[in-house]
């Protein structure tokens, strides 16, 4: 445990308030925190009154910003294929309250109890940028973003978002409303996206060598209802690992994690009629020879979302290669083109047989 984290933890435990540090903290002190954690060392996340400082939540009990030590019942995890976020590395954690467990689903996000917290930190080699919390309150999920200070000693709640320059490119921290745009996967209701069986069915090293994440959660009593045989748990391919699936399977997995949270029959982009879930087996509804619902700049003058054999005639490629705000897809979460992801999608479309009527 670093000295800074230890001091933060002791202050929080003794006074019931978070430690103030770093950027934007000139007028801050214990009395300025927004939450009131009780004395102790247990995790404290109040969905109604988020703490001003990440250290006040006690989700981590030591380490550094780049390599924190999670507190009890805060479990790290990873996904088979991550959503692209301007080449940022991510660390993910799941917190479940005492005597509570997630409920398995083969297809949808696991059902998590009230009090659960999903934690995701975005970082580059030169600095840790932000840590996002998705907190399950009694009336639904709420998203909070914490931005790390220049000293990398603590992160402060930031409702309005922020902008950084990384390797000459802007990095945008989302504001509170933008959290909803990616996490309203089902019927405009905020919820988790990545914590699904197909994304979690992989190995992770918790300190004693790699073990399957699903099995680990079950063994610790943190997941109920999972199949006893891991062979019955779906597994998404790793988008950039040919050993895990064909080009078709990996491209569909890439679209699933990057696009399907909006492009599904109940998501925010449902009016487009485009369903990019990996489980969707209807080529037309995942874009093959499907015309856009409206012409305009977003189509680039092209006629179909996907033209088999012709990536350059496909709206999908046009939009993932753009960084124009009114054209690019996904709309949020990136300011750069994911060159490697685009290359996979191009390979996928180029390998398709056939064409579309009148395509150009």
Coordinates of C-alpha atoms in Angstrom, one line a residue:
X1 CA 0.0 0.0 0.0
X2 CA 1.4 3.4 -1.0
X3 CA 1.7 6.1 1.6
X4 CA -0.8 8.3 -0.2
X5 CA -3.5 5.6 -0.3
X6 CA -2.8 4.6 3.3
X7 CA -3.2 8.2 4.5
X8 CA -6.4 8.5 2.4
X9 CA -7.8 5.3 4.0
X10 CA -6.9 6.3 7.5
X11 CA -8.4 9.7 7.1
X12 CA -11.5 8.3 5.6
X13 CA -11.9 5.7 8.3
X14 CA -11.2 8.1 11.1
X15 CA -13.3 11.1 10.0
X16 CA -15.9 9.5 7.8
X17 CA -14.7 11.7 4.9
X18 CA -12.5 11.2 1.8
X19 CA -9.0 12.5 1.3
X20 CA -8.6 15.6 -0.9
X21 CA -5.8 15.6 -3.3
X22 CA -4.5 16.8 -6.6
X23 CA -6.2 18.5 -9.6
X24 CA -9.2 20.7 -8.6
X25 CA -8.7 20.0 -5.0
X26 CA -7.4 23.5 -4.0
X27 CA -10.6 24.2 -2.1
X28 CA -11.2 20.7 -1.0
X29 CA -10.8 19.1 2.4
X30 CA -12.5 16.4 4.3
X31 CA -15.5 18.6 5.0
X32 CA -15.9 19.1 1.2
X33 CA -16.5 15.5 0.5
X34 CA -20.0 14.7 -0.7
X35 CA -20.4 11.4 1.1
X36 CA -20.2 10.3 4.7
X37 CA -18.6 6.9 4.9
X38 CA -18.8 5.3 8.3
X39 CA -15.5 4.4 10.1
X40 CA -13.9 1.2 9.0
X41 CA -12.2 -0.2 5.9
X42 CA -15.1 -1.7 4.1
X43 CA -16.2 -0.5 0.6
X44 CA -18.6 2.4 0.8
X45 CA -20.5 3.5 -2.2
X46 CA -23.7 5.6 -1.6
X47 CA -25.6 5.7 -4.9
X48 CA -27.7 8.6 -3.6
X49 CA -24.7 10.7 -2.5
X50 CA -21.5 9.8 -4.5
X51 CA -18.3 10.6 -2.8
X52 CA -16.2 13.5 -4.2
X53 CA -13.0 11.4 -4.0
X54 CA -12.6 7.9 -5.3
X55 CA -10.5 7.1 -2.3
X56 CA -13.5 7.7 -0.1
X57 CA -15.3 4.7 -1.7
X58 CA -12.6 2.4 -0.3
X59 CA -13.0 0.2 -3.4
X60 CA -9.2 -0.1 -3.3
X61 CA -7.0 -0.6 -0.3
X62 CA -3.6 0.2 -1.6
X63 CA -1.3 0.0 -4.6
X64 CA -1.0 2.8 -7.1
X65 CA -3.4 4.4 -9.5
X66 CA -2.1 2.2 -12.3
X67 CA -2.0 -1.0 -10.3
X68 CA -4.5 -0.7 -7.3
X69 CA -5.1 -3.4 -4.8
X70 CA -8.8 -4.1 -4.7
X71 CA -10.6 -4.3 -1.4
X72 CA -12.5 -7.4 -0.2
X73 CA -15.3 -8.5 -2.5
X74 CA -13.9 -6.3 -5.3
X75 CA -13.1 -8.8 -8.0
X76 CA -11.0 -7.9 -11.1
X77 CA -12.1 -9.3 -14.4
X78 CA -11.5 -9.0 -18.1
X79 CA -13.5 -9.5 -21.3
X80 CA -12.7 -11.5 -24.4
X81 CA -13.1 -8.5 -26.7
X82 CA -13.2 -4.9 -25.3
X83 CA -14.9 -1.9 -26.6
X84 CA -12.4 0.3 -28.4
X85 CA -11.7 3.5 -26.4
X86 CA -8.9 5.4 -28.2
X87 CA -6.3 2.7 -27.4
X88 CA -6.7 3.1 -23.7
X89 CA -6.0 0.1 -21.5
X90 CA -8.7 -0.8 -19.0
X91 CA -8.9 -2.4 -15.6
X92 CA -12.3 -3.8 -14.6
X93 CA -13.7 -4.8 -11.2
X94 CA -17.0 -6.1 -9.8
X95 CA -18.0 -5.3 -6.3
X96 CA -20.9 -7.3 -4.6
X97 CA -22.2 -6.6 -1.1
X98 CA -21.8 -9.2 1.6
X99 CA -23.9 -12.3 1.1
X100 CA -25.0 -11.1 -2.3
X101 CA -24.4 -12.8 -5.7
X102 CA -24.9 -12.1 -9.3
X103 CA -27.4 -14.3 -11.3
X104 CA -26.2 -16.0 -14.4
X105 CA -27.8 -15.5 -17.8
X106 CA -26.6 -17.2 -21.0
X107 CA -27.4 -14.3 -23.2
X108 CA -28.1 -11.1 -21.3
X109 CA -26.0 -9.2 -18.7
X110 CA -25.9 -11.0 -15.3
X111 CA -28.5 -9.7 -12.9
X112 CA -26.6 -7.9 -10.1
X113 CA -28.0 -7.1 -6.7
X114 CA -28.7 -3.6 -5.4
X115 CA -25.4 -2.2 -4.0
X116 CA -23.3 -3.8 -6.7
X117 CA -20.7 -1.6 -8.4
X118 CA -18.9 -2.1 -11.7
X119 CA -15.6 -0.3 -11.9
X120 CA -13.6 0.5 -15.0
X121 CA -10.3 2.5 -15.1
X122 CA -9.0 3.9 -18.4
X123 CA -5.2 4.4 -18.6
X124 CA -2.2 4.9 -20.8
X125 CA 1.4 4.2 -20.0
X126 CA 2.0 7.9 -19.2
X127 CA -1.0 8.3 -16.9
X128 CA -4.2 7.0 -15.5
X129 CA -7.1 9.1 -16.9
X130 CA -10.4 8.2 -15.3
X131 CA -12.3 5.6 -13.3
X132 CA -16.0 5.0 -14.0
X133 CA -18.4 3.5 -11.5
X134 CA -21.8 2.0 -12.5
X135 CA -23.7 1.7 -9.2
X136 CA -26.9 -0.3 -8.7
X137 CA -29.3 1.8 -6.7
X138 CA -32.7 0.6 -5.5
X139 CA -34.4 2.5 -8.4
X140 CA -31.8 1.6 -11.1
X141 CA -28.3 2.1 -12.2
X142 CA -26.3 5.3 -11.9
X143 CA -23.0 6.2 -13.6
X144 CA -20.3 8.3 -12.0
X145 CA -16.9 9.3 -13.5
X146 CA -13.8 10.1 -11.5
X147 CA -10.8 11.9 -13.1
X148 CA -7.3 11.2 -11.8
X149 CA -5.2 14.2 -10.7
X150 CA -1.8 15.0 -12.2
X151 CA -0.1 13.5 -9.2
X152 CA -2.0 10.2 -9.7
X153 CA -2.8 10.1 -6.0
X154 CA -6.6 10.3 -6.2
X155 CA -9.5 10.8 -8.6
X156 CA -12.3 13.4 -8.3
X157 CA -15.9 13.1 -9.3
X158 CA -16.4 14.9 -12.6
X159 CA -20.0 15.4 -13.7
X160 CA -19.2 17.6 -16.7
X161 CA -16.5 15.4 -18.2
X162 CA -13.0 16.5 -19.2
X163 CA -10.5 16.5 -22.1
X164 CA -6.9 15.4 -22.1
X165 CA -4.3 15.2 -24.8
X166 CA -2.8 11.8 -25.3
X167 CA -0.1 11.2 -27.9
X168 CA -1.3 14.3 -29.8
X169 CA -4.9 13.2 -29.8
X170 CA -7.8 14.4 -27.6
X171 CA -9.2 12.0 -25.1
X172 CA -12.7 12.8 -23.9
X173 CA -14.0 11.8 -20.5
X174 CA -17.8 11.5 -20.9
X175 CA -20.2 13.6 -18.9
X176 CA -23.0 12.2 -16.9
X177 CA -25.5 12.2 -19.7
X178 CA -23.1 10.5 -22.1
X179 CA -22.8 7.5 -19.7
X180 CA -26.5 6.8 -20.4
X181 CA -26.0 6.8 -24.2
X182 CA -23.8 3.7 -24.0
X183 CA -25.5 2.0 -21.1
X184 CA -29.1 2.2 -22.2
X185 CA -28.9 -1.1 -24.0
X186 CA -32.5 -2.2 -23.2
X187 CA -35.6 0.0 -23.5
X188 CA -33.9 3.2 -22.4
X189 CA -33.0 1.8 -19.0
X190 CA -29.4 2.3 -17.8
X191 CA -27.6 -1.0 -17.1
X192 CA -24.4 -3.0 -17.5
X193 CA -23.1 -3.9 -20.9
X194 CA -20.0 -6.0 -20.7
X195 CA -20.7 -8.4 -17.8
X196 CA -22.2 -11.2 -19.9
X197 CA -21.3 -14.9 -20.0
X198 CA -19.9 -14.8 -23.6
X199 CA -17.5 -11.9 -22.6
X200 CA -16.4 -13.3 -19.2
X201 CA -15.9 -16.9 -20.2
X202 CA -12.1 -16.7 -20.3
X203 CA -9.1 -17.2 -17.9
X204 CA -7.8 -14.6 -15.5
X205 CA -4.9 -14.7 -13.2
X206 CA -6.0 -13.7 -9.6
X207 CA -2.6 -14.4 -8.3
X208 CA -2.3 -18.2 -8.3
X209 CA -2.3 -18.8 -12.0
X210 CA -5.0 -18.5 -14.7
X211 CA -8.4 -19.8 -13.8
X212 CA -11.7 -19.4 -15.6
X213 CA -13.6 -16.3 -14.5
X214 CA -17.0 -17.9 -14.5
X215 CA -15.7 -20.8 -12.3
X216 CA -13.9 -18.4 -10.0
X217 CA -17.1 -16.4 -9.4
X218 CA -19.1 -19.5 -8.8
X219 CA -16.5 -21.0 -6.4
X220 CA -16.5 -17.8 -4.3
X221 CA -20.3 -17.7 -4.1
X222 CA -20.5 -14.5 -6.2
X223 CA -22.4 -16.1 -9.1
X224 CA -25.5 -18.3 -9.0
X225 CA -27.2 -20.3 -11.7
X226 CA -24.2 -20.9 -14.0
X227 CA -24.0 -24.3 -15.8
X228 CA -21.9 -26.8 -13.9
X229 CA -20.1 -27.6 -17.2
X230 CA -18.2 -24.6 -18.6
X231 CA -18.7 -26.2 -22.0
X232 CA -22.3 -25.0 -21.8
X233 CA -21.3 -21.4 -21.2
X234 CA -21.1 -19.3 -24.4
X235 CA -17.7 -17.8 -25.3
X236 CA -17.2 -14.9 -27.6
X237 CA -14.0 -15.0 -29.8
X238 CA -11.2 -12.6 -29.1
X239 CA -11.5 -10.1 -32.0
X240 CA -7.8 -10.0 -32.8
X241 CA -6.9 -13.6 -32.1
X242 CA -7.4 -15.9 -35.1
X243 CA -7.0 -18.9 -32.9
X244 CA -10.3 -18.1 -31.2
X245 CA -12.6 -17.8 -34.3
X246 CA -13.0 -17.3 -38.0
X247 CA -12.9 -13.8 -39.5
X248 CA -16.7 -13.9 -39.6
X249 CA -16.9 -14.8 -35.9
X250 CA -14.4 -12.3 -34.8
X251 CA -15.9 -9.5 -36.9
X252 CA -19.3 -10.2 -35.4
X253 CA -17.8 -10.3 -31.9
X254 CA -16.2 -6.9 -32.6
X255 CA -19.5 -5.4 -33.7
X256 CA -21.3 -7.0 -30.8
X257 CA -19.1 -5.4 -28.1
X258 CA -18.6 -2.0 -29.9
X259 CA -22.0 -1.4 -31.5
X260 CA -24.7 -3.8 -30.2
X261 CA -25.4 -1.9 -27.0
X262 CA -27.2 0.6 -29.2
X263 CA -27.8 -1.4 -32.4
X264 CA -30.2 -4.0 -31.1
X265 CA -34.0 -4.3 -31.2
X266 CA -34.5 -2.4 -27.9
X267 CA -31.4 -0.2 -27.9
X268 CA -31.1 3.5 -28.5
X269 CA -30.4 3.0 -32.2
X270 CA -33.3 0.5 -32.7
X271 CA -35.0 2.9 -35.2
X272 CA -32.1 2.2 -37.6
X273 CA -33.3 -1.4 -37.9
X274 CA -29.7 -2.5 -37.6
X275 CA -29.1 -5.4 -35.2
X276 CA -25.4 -5.9 -34.6
X277 CA -25.6 -8.5 -31.8
X278 CA -23.5 -11.5 -32.5
X279 CA -26.4 -13.8 -31.9
X280 CA -28.4 -12.2 -34.8
X281 CA -28.3 -14.6 -37.7
X282 CA -30.3 -12.5 -40.2
X283 CA -27.7 -10.9 -42.7
X284 CA -30.2 -8.2 -43.7
X285 CA -30.7 -7.0 -40.2
X286 CA -27.0 -6.9 -39.5
X287 CA -26.6 -4.8 -42.6
X288 CA -26.1 -6.9 -45.7
X289 CA -27.8 -5.1 -48.6
X290 CA -29.7 -3.1 -46.0
X291 CA -30.4 0.6 -47.1
X292 CA -30.2 3.2 -44.4
X293 CA -33.5 4.5 -42.9
X294 CA -32.5 8.0 -44.0
X295 CA -30.1 9.4 -46.5
X296 CA -27.7 12.1 -45.4
X297 CA -24.1 12.8 -44.3
X298 CA -24.1 9.6 -42.3
X299 CA -24.5 7.4 -45.4
X300 CA -21.7 9.2 -47.3
X301 CA -23.8 8.9 -50.4
X302 CA -23.6 5.1 -50.2
X303 CA -26.7 2.8 -50.6
X304 CA -26.2 -0.1 -48.2
X305 CA -24.8 -0.7 -44.7
X306 CA -22.8 -3.7 -46.0
X307 CA -22.1 -4.5 -49.7
X308 CA -20.7 -8.1 -49.9
X309 CA -17.3 -8.1 -51.4
X310 CA -17.1 -4.3 -51.4
X311 CA -15.9 -2.6 -48.2
X312 CA -15.5 0.8 -49.9
X313 CA -19.2 0.7 -50.9
X314 CA -20.4 -0.1 -47.4
X315 CA -21.8 2.5 -45.0
X316 CA -20.5 0.6 -42.1
X317 CA -16.9 1.0 -43.2
X318 CA -17.5 4.7 -44.1
X319 CA -18.7 5.4 -40.6
X320 CA -16.1 3.4 -38.5
X321 CA -13.3 5.1 -40.5
X322 CA -14.7 8.6 -39.8
X323 CA -13.9 10.9 -36.9
X324 CA -16.5 13.5 -38.0
X325 CA -18.9 13.9 -35.0
X326 CA -22.0 13.6 -37.2
X327 CA -20.7 10.6 -39.1
X328 CA -18.5 8.4 -36.9
X329 CA -19.6 5.2 -35.3
X330 CA -19.7 4.5 -32.5
X331 CA -20.8 8.1 -31.8
X332 CA -19.1 8.2 -28.4
X333 CA -15.9 6.8 -26.8
X334 CA -13.4 7.6 -29.4
X335 CA -11.7 10.4 -31.3
X336 CA -9.4 8.1 -33.3
X337 CA -10.0 5.4 -35.9
X338 CA -9.4 1.9 -34.6
X339 CA -7.2 0.9 -37.6
X340 CA -6.9 -2.7 -36.5
X341 CA -10.6 -3.1 -35.9
X342 CA -11.4 -1.5 -39.3
X343 CA -9.0 -3.8 -41.0
X344 CA -10.9 -6.8 -39.6
X345 CA -14.2 -5.5 -40.7
X346 CA -12.8 -4.8 -44.2
X347 CA -11.5 -8.3 -44.4
X348 CA -14.9 -9.7 -43.3
X349 CA -16.8 -7.7 -45.9
X350 CA -14.3 -8.4 -48.7
X351 CA -14.7 -12.1 -48.1
X352 CA -18.5 -12.1 -48.5
X353 CA -19.9 -13.4 -51.7
X354 CA -22.4 -11.6 -53.9
X355 CA -23.4 -8.0 -54.0
X356 CA -26.3 -5.7 -53.7
X357 CA -28.7 -4.4 -56.4
X358 CA -27.4 -1.1 -57.8
X359 CA -24.6 -0.8 -55.3
X360 CA -21.8 1.6 -56.2

